[in-house]
PDB file of C-alpha atoms in Angstrom:
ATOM      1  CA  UNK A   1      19.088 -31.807   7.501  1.00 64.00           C
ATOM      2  CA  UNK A   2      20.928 -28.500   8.845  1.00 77.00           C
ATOM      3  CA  UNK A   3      21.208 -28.117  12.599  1.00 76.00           C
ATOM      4  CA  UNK A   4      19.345 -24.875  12.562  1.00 78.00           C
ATOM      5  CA  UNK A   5      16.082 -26.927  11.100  1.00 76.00           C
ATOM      6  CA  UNK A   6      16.430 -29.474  13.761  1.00 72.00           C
ATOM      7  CA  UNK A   7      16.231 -27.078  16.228  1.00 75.00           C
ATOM      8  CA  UNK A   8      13.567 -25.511  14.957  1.00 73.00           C
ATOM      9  CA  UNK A   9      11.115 -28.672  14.564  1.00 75.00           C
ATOM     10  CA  UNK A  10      12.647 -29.429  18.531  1.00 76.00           C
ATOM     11  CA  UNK A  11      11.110 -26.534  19.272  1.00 76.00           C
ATOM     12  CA  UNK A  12       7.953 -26.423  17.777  1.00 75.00           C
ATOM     13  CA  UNK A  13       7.500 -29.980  19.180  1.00 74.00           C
ATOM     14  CA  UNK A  14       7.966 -28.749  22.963  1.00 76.00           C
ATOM     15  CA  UNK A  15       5.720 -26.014  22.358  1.00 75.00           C
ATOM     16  CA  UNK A  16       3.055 -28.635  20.791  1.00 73.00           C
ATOM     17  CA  UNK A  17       3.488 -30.553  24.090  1.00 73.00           C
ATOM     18  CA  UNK A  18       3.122 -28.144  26.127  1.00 76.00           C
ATOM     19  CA  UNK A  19       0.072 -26.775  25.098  1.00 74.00           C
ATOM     20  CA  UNK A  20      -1.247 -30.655  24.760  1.00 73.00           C
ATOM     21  CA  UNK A  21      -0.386 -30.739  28.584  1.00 76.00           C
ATOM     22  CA  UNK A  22      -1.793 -27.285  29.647  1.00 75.00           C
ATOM     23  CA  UNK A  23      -4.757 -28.056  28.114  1.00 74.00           C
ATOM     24  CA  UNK A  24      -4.842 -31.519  29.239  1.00 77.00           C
ATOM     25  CA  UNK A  25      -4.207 -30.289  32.966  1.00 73.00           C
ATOM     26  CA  UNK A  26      -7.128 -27.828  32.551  1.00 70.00           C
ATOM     27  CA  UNK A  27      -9.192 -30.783  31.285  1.00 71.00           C
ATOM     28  CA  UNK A  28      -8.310 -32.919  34.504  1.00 69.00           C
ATOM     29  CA  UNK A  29      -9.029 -29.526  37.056  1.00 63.00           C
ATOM     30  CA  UNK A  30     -12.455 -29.283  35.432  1.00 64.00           C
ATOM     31  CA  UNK A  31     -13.607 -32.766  35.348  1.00 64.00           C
ATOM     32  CA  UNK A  32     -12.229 -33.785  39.066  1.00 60.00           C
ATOM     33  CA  UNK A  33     -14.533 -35.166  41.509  1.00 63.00           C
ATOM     34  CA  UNK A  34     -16.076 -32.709  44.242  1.00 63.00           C
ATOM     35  CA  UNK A  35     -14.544 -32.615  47.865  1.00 64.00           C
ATOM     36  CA  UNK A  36     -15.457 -35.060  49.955  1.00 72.00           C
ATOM     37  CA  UNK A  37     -15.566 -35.791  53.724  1.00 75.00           C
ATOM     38  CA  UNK A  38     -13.147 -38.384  53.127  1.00 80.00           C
ATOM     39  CA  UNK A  39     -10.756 -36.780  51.148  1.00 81.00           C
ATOM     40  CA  UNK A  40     -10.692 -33.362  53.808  1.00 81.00           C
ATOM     41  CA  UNK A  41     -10.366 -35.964  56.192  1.00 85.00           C
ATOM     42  CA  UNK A  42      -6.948 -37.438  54.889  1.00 86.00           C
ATOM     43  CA  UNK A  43      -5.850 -33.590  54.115  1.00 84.00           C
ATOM     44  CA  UNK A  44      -7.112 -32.638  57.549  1.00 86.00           C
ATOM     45  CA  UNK A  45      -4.910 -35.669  58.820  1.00 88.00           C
ATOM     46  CA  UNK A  46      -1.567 -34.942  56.754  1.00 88.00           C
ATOM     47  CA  UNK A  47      -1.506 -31.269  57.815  1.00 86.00           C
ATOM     48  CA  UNK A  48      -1.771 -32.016  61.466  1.00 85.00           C
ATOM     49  CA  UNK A  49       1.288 -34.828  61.131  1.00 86.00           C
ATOM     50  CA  UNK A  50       3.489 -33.649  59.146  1.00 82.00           C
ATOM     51  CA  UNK A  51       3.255 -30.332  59.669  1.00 76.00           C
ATOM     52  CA  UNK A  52       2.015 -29.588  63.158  1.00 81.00           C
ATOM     53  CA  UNK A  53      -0.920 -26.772  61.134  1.00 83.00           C
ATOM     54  CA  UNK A  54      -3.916 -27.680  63.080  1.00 84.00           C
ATOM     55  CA  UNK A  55      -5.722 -24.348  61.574  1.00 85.00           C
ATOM     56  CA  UNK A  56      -5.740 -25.266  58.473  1.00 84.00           C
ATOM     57  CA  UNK A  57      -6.594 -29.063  59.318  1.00 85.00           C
ATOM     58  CA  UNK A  58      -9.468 -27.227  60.479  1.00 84.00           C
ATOM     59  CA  UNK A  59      -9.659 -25.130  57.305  1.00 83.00           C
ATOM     60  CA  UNK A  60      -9.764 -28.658  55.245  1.00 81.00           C
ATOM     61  CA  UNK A  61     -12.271 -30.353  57.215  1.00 81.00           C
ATOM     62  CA  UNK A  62     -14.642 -27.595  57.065  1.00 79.00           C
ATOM     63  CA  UNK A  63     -13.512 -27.076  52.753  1.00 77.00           C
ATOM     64  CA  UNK A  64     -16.375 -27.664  49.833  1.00 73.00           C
ATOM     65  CA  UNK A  65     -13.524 -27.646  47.501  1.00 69.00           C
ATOM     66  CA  UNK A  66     -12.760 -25.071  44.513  1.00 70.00           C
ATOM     67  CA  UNK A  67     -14.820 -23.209  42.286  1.00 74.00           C
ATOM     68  CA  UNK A  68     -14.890 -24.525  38.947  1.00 75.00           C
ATOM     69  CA  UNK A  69     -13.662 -22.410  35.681  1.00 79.00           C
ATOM     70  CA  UNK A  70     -16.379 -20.532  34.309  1.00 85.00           C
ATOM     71  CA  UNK A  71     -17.420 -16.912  33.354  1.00 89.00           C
ATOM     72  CA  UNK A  72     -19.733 -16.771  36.250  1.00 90.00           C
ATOM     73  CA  UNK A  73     -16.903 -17.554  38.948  1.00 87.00           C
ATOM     74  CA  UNK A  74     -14.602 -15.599  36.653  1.00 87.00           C
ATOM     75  CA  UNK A  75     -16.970 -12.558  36.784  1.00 90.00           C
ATOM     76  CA  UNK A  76     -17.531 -13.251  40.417  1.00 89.00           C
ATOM     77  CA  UNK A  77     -13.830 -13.006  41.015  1.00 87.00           C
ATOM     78  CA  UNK A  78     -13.410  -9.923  38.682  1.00 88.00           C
ATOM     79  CA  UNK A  79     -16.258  -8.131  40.791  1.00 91.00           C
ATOM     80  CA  UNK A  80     -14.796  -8.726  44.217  1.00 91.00           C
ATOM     81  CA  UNK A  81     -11.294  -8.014  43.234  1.00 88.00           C
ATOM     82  CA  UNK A  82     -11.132  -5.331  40.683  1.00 86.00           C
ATOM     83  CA  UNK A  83      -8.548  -3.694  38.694  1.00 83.00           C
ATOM     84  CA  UNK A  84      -6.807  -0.334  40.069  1.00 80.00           C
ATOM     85  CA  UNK A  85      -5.349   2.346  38.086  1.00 79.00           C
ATOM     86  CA  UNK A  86      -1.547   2.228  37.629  1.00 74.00           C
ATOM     87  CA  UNK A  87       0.061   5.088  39.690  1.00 67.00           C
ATOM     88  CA  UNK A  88       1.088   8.278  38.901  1.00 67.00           C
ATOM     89  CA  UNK A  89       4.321   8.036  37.465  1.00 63.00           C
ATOM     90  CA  UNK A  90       6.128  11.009  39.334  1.00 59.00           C
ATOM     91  CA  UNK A  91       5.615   8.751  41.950  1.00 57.00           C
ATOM     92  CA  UNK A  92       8.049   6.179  40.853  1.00 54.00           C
ATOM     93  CA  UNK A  93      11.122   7.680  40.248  1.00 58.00           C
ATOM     94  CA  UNK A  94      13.354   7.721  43.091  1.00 59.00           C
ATOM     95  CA  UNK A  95      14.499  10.642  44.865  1.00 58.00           C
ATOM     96  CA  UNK A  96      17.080  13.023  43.537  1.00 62.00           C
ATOM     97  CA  UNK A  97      19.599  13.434  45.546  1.00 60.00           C
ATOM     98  CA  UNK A  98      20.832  11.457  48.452  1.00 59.00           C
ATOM     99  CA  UNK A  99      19.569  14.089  50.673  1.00 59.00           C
ATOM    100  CA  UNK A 100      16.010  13.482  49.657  1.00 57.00           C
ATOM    101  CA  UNK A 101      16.421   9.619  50.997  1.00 61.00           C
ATOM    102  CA  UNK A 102      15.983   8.855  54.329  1.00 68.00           C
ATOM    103  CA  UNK A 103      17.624   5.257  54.757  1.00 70.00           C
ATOM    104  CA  UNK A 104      16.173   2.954  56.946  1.00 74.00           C
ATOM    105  CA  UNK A 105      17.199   1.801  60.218  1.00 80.00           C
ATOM    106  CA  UNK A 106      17.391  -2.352  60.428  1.00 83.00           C
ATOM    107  CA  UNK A 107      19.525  -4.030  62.613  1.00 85.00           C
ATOM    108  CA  UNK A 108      19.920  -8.206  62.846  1.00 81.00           C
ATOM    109  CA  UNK A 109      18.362  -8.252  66.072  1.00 84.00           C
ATOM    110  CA  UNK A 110      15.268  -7.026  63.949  1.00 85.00           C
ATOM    111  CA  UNK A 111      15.973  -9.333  61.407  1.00 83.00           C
ATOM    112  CA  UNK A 112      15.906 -12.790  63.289  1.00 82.00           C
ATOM    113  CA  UNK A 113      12.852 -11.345  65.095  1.00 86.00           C
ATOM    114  CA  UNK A 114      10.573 -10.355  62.109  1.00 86.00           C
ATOM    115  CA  UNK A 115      11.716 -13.667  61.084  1.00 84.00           C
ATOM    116  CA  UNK A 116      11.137 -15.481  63.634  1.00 83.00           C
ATOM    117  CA  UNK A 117       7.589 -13.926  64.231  1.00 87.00           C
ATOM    118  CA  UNK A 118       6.262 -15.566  61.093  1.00 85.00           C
ATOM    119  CA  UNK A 119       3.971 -18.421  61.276  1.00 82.00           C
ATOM    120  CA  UNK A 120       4.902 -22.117  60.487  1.00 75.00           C
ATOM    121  CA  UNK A 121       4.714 -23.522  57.018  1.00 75.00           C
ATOM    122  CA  UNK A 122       3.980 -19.391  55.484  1.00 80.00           C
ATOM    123  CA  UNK A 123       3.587 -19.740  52.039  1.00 82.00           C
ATOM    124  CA  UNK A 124       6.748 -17.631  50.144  1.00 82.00           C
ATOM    125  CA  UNK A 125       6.447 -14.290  48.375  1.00 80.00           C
ATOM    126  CA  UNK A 126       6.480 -13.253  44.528  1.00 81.00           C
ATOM    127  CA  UNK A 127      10.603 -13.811  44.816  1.00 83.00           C
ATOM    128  CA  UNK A 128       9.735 -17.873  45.475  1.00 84.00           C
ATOM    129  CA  UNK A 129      12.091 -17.166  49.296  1.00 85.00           C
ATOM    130  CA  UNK A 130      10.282 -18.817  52.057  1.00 85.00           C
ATOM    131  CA  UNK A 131      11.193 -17.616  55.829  1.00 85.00           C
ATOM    132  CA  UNK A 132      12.947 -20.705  56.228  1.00 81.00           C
ATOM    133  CA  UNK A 133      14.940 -20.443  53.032  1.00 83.00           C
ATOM    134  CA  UNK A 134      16.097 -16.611  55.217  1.00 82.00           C
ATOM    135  CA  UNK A 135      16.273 -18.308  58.403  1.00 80.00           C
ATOM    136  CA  UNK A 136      18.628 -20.957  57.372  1.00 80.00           C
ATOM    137  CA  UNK A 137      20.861 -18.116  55.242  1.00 81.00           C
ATOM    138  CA  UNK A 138      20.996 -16.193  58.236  1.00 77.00           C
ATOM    139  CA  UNK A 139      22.701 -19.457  60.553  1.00 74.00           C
ATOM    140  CA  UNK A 140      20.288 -19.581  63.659  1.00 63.00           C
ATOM    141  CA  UNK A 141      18.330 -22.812  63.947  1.00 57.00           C
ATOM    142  CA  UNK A 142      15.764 -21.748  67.077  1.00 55.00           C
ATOM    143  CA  UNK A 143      13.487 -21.206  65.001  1.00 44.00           C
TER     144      UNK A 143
END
């Protein structure tokens, strides 16, 4: 058999697992079990040790658990947040010249302190950076 066939079958058989484990995954989120007081109670109890977030020990002692997948929560979801026009697109081009761009002002000082000012365990952004992936770039450790 050529080597271009080979890889060709190797990757039509990762594809073929990894719709067998989406789907399987989906499967498993839809069948689990409903919260219980038990189960928030071990969350409740991991947050608060290992990571010193009484707030949201709170949050999971006080948690009925996640919706499950269906057009009604879908819908639900769809009608609370709903989709906004793109905007105009004048309004994304960037200025012409370099007169038209005022540049801003940011010193480190600012830096370590916007930093600094963010709560423990924040979740991280679109870009997958967490503050402490920053904080540990920029070399202070009082953090």
């Amino acid at each position: 058999m050529e080597a271009s066939a080979l890889r060709k079958i190797r990757k039509r058989n990762r594809s073929v697992a990894q719709r067998n484990y989406t789907a399987e995954r989906l499967f498993r989120w839809n069948s689990r079990p409903p919260h219980s007081l038990s189960s928030n109670l071990r969350r409740a109890e991991r947050l608060m040790r290992e990571d010193g977030q009484f707030g949201k020990a709170v949050k999971a002692l006080h948690s009925n658990g996640v919706a499950s997948v269906n057009a009604e929560t879908i819908q639900s979801l769809l009608d609370k947040h709903p989709v906004s026009a793109l905007p105009a697109e004048d309004r994304c081009h960037p200025p012409d010249s370099e007169e038209d761009f005022d540049s801003p002002s940011i010193t480190a000082k600012k830096v370590i302190y916007y930093l600094q000012s963010f709560s423990k365990g924040t979740a991280c952004g679109r870009s997958g950076w967490r503050v402490s992936h920053l904080t540990e770039m920029c070399g202070f450790q009082n953090f």
